[in-house]
mmCIF file of C-alpha atoms in Angstrom:
data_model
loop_
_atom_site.group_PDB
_atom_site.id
_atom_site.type_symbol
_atom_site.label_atom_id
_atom_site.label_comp_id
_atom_site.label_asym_id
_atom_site.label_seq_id
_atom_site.Cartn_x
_atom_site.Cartn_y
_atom_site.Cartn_z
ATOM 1 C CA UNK A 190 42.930 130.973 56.160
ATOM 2 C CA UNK A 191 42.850 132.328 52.837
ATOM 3 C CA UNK A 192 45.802 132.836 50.328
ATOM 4 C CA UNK A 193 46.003 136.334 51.021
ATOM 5 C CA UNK A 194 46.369 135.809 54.866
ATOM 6 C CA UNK A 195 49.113 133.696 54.043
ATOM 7 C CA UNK A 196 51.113 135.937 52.068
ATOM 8 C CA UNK A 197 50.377 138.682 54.586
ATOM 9 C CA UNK A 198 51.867 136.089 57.133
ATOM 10 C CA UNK A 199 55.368 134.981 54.968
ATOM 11 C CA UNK A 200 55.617 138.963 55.349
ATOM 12 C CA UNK A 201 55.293 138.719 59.007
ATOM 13 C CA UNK A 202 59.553 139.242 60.541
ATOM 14 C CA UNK A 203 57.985 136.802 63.189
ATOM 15 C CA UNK A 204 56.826 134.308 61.356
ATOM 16 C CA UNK A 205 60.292 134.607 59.293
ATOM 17 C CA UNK A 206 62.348 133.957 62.634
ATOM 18 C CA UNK A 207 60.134 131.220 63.678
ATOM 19 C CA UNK A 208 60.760 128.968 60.518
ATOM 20 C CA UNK A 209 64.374 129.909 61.202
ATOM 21 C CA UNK A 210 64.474 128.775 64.597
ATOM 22 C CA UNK A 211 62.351 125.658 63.665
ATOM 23 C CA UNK A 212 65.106 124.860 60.798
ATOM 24 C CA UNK A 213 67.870 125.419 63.282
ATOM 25 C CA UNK A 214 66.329 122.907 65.773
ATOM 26 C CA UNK A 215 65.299 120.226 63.342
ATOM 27 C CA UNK A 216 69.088 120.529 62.577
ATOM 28 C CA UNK A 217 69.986 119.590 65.980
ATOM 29 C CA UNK A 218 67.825 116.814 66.390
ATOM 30 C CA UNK A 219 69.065 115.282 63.200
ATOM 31 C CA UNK A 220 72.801 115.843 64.745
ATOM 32 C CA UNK A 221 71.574 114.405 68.292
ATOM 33 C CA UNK A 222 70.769 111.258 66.371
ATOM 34 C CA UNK A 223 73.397 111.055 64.436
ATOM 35 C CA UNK A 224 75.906 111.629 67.631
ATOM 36 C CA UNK A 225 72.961 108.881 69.619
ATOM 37 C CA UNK A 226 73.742 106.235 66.745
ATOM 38 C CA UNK A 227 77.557 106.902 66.666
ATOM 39 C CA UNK A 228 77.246 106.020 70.552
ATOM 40 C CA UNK A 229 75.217 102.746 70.286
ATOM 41 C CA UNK A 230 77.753 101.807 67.456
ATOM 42 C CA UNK A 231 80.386 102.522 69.745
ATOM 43 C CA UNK A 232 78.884 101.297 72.674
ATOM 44 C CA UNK A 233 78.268 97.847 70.816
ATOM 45 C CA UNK A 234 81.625 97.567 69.625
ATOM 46 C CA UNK A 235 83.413 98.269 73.143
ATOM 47 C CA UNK A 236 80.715 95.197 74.316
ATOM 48 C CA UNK A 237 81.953 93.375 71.632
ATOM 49 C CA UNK A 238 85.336 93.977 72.678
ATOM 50 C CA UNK A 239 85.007 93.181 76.124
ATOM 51 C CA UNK A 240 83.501 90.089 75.472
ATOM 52 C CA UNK A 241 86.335 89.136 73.407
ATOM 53 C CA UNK A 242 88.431 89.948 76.212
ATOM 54 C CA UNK A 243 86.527 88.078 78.945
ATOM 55 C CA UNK A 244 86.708 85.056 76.354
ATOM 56 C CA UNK A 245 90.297 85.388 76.160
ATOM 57 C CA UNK A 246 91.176 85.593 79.486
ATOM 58 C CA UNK A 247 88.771 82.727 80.133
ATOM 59 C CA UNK A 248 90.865 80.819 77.965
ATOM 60 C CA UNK A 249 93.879 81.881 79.713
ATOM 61 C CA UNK A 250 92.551 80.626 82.735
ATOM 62 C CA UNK A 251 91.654 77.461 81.863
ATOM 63 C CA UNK A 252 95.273 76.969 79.999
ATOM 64 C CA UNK A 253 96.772 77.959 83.493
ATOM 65 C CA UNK A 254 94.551 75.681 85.244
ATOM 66 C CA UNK A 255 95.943 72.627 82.792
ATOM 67 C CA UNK A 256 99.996 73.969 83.484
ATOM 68 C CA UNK A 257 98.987 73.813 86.974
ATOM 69 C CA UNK A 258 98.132 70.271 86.775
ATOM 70 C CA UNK A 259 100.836 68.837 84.411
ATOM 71 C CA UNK A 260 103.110 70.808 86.812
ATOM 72 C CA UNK A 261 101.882 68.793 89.583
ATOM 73 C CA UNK A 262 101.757 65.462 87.877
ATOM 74 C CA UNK A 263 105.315 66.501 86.797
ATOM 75 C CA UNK A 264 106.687 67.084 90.122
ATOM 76 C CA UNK A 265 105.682 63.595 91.109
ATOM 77 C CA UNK A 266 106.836 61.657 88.371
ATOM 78 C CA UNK A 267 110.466 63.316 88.344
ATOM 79 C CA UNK A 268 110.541 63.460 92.245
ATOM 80 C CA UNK A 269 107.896 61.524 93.596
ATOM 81 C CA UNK A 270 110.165 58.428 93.598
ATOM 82 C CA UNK A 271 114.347 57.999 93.543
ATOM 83 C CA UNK A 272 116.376 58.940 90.287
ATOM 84 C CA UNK A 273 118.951 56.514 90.146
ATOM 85 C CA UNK A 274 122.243 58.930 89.695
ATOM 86 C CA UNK A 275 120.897 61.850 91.856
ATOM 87 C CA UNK A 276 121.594 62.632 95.483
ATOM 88 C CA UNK A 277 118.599 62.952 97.785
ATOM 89 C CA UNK A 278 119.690 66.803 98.005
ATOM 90 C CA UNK A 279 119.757 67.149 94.682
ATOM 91 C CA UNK A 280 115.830 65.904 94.411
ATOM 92 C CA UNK A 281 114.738 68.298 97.155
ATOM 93 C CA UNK A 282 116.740 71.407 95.268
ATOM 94 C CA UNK A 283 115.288 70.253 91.858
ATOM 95 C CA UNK A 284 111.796 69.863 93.612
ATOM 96 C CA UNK A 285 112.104 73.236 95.473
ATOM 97 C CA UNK A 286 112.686 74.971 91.993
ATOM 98 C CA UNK A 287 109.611 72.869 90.358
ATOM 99 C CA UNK A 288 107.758 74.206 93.311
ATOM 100 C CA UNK A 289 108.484 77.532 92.987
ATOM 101 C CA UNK A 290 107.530 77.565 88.961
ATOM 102 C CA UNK A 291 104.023 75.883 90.387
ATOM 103 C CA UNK A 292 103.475 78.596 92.907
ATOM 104 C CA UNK A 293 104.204 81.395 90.417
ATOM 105 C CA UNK A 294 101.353 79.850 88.221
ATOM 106 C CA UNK A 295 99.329 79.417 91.141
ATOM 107 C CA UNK A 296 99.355 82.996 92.211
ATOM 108 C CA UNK A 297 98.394 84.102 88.565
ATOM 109 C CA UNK A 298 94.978 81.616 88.957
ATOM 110 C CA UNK A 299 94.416 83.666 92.341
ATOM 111 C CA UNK A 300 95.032 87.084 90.974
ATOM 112 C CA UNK A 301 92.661 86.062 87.542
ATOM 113 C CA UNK A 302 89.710 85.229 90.251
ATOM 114 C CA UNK A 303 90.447 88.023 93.155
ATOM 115 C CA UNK A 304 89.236 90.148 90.242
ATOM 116 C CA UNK A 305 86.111 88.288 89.306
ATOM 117 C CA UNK A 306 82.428 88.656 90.853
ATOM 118 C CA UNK A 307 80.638 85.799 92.315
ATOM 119 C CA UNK A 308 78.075 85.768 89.482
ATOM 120 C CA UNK A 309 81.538 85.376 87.169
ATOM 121 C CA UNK A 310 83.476 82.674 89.667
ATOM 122 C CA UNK A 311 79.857 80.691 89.680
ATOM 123 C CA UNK A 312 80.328 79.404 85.735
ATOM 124 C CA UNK A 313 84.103 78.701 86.300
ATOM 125 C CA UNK A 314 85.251 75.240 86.551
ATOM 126 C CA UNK A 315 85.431 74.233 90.574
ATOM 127 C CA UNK A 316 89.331 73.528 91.684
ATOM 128 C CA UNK A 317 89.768 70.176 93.160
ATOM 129 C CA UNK A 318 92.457 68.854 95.664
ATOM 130 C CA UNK A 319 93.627 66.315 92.677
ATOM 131 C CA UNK A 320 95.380 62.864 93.846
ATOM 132 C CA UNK A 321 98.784 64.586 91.967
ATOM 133 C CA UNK A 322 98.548 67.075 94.497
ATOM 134 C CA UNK A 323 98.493 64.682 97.203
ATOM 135 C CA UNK A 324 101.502 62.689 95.819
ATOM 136 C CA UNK A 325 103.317 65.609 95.429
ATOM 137 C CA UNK A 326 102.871 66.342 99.785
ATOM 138 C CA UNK A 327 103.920 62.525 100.329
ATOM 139 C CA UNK A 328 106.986 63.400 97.806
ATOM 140 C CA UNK A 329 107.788 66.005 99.400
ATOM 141 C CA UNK A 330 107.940 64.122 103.142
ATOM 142 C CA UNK A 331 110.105 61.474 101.534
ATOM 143 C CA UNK A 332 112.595 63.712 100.038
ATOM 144 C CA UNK A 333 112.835 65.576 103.540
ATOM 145 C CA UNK A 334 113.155 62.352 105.278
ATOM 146 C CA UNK A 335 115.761 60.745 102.649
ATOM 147 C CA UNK A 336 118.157 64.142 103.105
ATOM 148 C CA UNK A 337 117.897 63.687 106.838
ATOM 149 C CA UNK A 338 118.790 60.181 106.423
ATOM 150 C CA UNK A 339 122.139 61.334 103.833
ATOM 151 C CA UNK A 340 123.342 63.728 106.872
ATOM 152 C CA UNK A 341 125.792 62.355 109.515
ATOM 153 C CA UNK A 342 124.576 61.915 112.811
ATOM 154 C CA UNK A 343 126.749 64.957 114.074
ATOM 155 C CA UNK A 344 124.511 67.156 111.543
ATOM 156 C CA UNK A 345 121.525 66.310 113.014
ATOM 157 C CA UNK A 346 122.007 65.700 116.724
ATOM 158 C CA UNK A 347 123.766 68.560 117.226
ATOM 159 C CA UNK A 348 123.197 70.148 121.048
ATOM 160 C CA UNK A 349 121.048 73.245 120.392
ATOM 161 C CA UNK A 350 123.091 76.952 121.377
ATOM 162 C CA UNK A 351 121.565 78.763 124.147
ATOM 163 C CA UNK A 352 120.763 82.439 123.468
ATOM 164 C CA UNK A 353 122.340 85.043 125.804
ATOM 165 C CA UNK A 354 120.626 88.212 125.961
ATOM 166 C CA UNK A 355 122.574 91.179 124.059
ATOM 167 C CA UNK A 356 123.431 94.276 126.090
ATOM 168 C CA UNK A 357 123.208 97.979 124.168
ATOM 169 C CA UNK A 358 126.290 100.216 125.083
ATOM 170 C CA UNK A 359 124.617 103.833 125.131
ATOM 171 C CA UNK A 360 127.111 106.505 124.342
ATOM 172 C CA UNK A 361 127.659 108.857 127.084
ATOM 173 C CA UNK A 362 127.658 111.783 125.123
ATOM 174 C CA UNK A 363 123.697 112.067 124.185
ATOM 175 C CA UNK A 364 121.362 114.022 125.743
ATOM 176 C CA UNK A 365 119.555 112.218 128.460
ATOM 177 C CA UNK A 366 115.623 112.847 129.267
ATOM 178 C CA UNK A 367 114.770 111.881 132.814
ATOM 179 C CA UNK A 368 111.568 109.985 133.438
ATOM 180 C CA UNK A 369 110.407 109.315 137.085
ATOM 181 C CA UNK A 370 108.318 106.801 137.833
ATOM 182 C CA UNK A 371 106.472 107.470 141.292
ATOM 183 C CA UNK A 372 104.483 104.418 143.118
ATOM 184 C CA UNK A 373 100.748 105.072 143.320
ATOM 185 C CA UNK A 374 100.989 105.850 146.808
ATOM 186 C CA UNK A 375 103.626 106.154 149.344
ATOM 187 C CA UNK A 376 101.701 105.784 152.216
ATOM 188 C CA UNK A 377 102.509 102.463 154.124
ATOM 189 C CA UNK A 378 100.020 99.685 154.720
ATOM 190 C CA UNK A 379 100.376 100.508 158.705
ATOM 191 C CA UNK A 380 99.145 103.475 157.434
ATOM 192 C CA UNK A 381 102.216 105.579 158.255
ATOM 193 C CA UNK A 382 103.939 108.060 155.537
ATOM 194 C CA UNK A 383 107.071 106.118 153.580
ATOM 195 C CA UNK A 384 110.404 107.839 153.459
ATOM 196 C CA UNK A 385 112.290 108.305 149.931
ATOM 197 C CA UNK A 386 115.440 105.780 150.815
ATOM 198 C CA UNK A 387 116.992 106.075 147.394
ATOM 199 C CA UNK A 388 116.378 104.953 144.022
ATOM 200 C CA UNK A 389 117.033 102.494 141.008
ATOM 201 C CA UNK A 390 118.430 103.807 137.639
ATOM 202 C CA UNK A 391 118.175 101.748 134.454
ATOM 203 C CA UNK A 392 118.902 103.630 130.563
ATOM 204 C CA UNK A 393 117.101 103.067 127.627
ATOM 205 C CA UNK A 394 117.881 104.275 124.241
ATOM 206 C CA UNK A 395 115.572 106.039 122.908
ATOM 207 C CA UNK A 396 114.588 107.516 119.568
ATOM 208 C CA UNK A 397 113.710 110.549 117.829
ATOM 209 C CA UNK A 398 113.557 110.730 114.100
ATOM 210 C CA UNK A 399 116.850 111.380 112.584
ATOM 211 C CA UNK A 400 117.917 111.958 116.788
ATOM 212 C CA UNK A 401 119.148 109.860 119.863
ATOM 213 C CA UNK A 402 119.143 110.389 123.466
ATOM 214 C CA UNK A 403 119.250 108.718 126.571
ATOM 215 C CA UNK A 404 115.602 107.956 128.379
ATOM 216 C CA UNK A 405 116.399 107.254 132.076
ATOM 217 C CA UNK A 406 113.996 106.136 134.050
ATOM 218 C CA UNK A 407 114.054 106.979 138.041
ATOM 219 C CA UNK A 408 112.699 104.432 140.104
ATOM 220 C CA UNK A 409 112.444 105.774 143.497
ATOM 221 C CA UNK A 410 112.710 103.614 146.420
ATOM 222 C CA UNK A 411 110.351 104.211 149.476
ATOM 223 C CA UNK A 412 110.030 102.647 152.979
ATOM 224 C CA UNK A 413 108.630 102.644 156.219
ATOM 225 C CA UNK A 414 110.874 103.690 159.240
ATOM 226 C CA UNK A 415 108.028 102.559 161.326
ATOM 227 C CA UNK A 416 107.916 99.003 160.393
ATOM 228 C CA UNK A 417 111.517 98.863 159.727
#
């Protein structure tokens, strides 16, 4: 192409809105990879940040995991064996509350892993059944059995109460819905047809949201006049 051609082609309104266009789109790109290199840098931090997190809640963990054991190894040296000075009942209410504090940190171990994958729970540390742990169950059957042993004998041989069945009074002023119960056949075993003799009643209270009523449920009594 010869230098003339070219400056015939600058001319050119085509050529003109081509370089424009080409411009316009090398300016995107460059803004593309500016906005693609703000997101790895942003990406990498937020990693970087959720690592730090992971670590620190790792950390966490394992701190829980060593309260969890001095609380254990705590409960049996302060109540695994008789404080001079302190009631039996006293020991089992001071061991109740150092149980409570060692569920409470017991439920925030279960919460950290109910949230964890198996991948995750694979390079934790494995939780043993420790010989504290132990102690602390044969503590806790000694202080039951020394508090048993405190009560008088009229405490803990006392006759056990015999439970009467309670009786609802339905008001008489609700409106009652009638339910009939019919046998599955009144036709006798003779093969004769049963006569209606009369019938059992028995009230229920019943229900409705924000509504009560009486439910009675009819019973009717059939026989047979020819085996009579």
């Amino acid at each position: 192409m010869t230098v003339a051609n070219l400056s015939d082609l600058s001319k050119d309104p085509i050529y003109a809105e081509l370089l424009v266009k080409i411009r316009v789109l090398e300016q995107r790109n460059e803004h593309l990879q500016q906005q693609l290199d703000q997101t790895n840098t942003s990406h990498d931090q937020l990693q970087q940040l959720f690592n730090q997190v992971v670590e620190e809640n790792h950390k966490l963990y394992e701190q829980v995991l060593e309260l969890i054991e001095k609380q254990r190894q705590l409960i049996h040296r302060l109540y695994g064996q008789k404080s001079e000075g302190i009631t039996a009942r006293q020991t089992h209410l001071n061991y109740e509350a150092a149980q409570e504090d060692l569920a409470q940190l017991e439920q925030i171990r279960d919460d950290y892993l109910s949230g964890l994958s198996q991948d995750e729970l694979a390079k934790l540390p494995a939780i043993d059944r420790t010989q504290a742990e132990t102690l602390i169950d044969e503590a806790e059957l000694k202080a039951g059995k020394e508090i048993t042993d405190e009560l008088p004998a009229s405490a803990t041989d006392q006759p056990k109460k015999i439970k009467r069945a309670k009786y609802t009074v339905i008001p008489d002023n609700l409106e009652v819905k009638t339910l009939v119960h019919e046998p599955l056949t009144t036709v006798c075993d003779c093969g004769c047809q049963m006569k209606r003799i009369g019938e059992d009643k028995q009230d229920k209270l019943g229900i409705i949201p924000k509504q009560f009523y009486i439910e009675r449920h009819i019973y009717p009594k059939w026989v047979c006049r020819e085996c009579d």
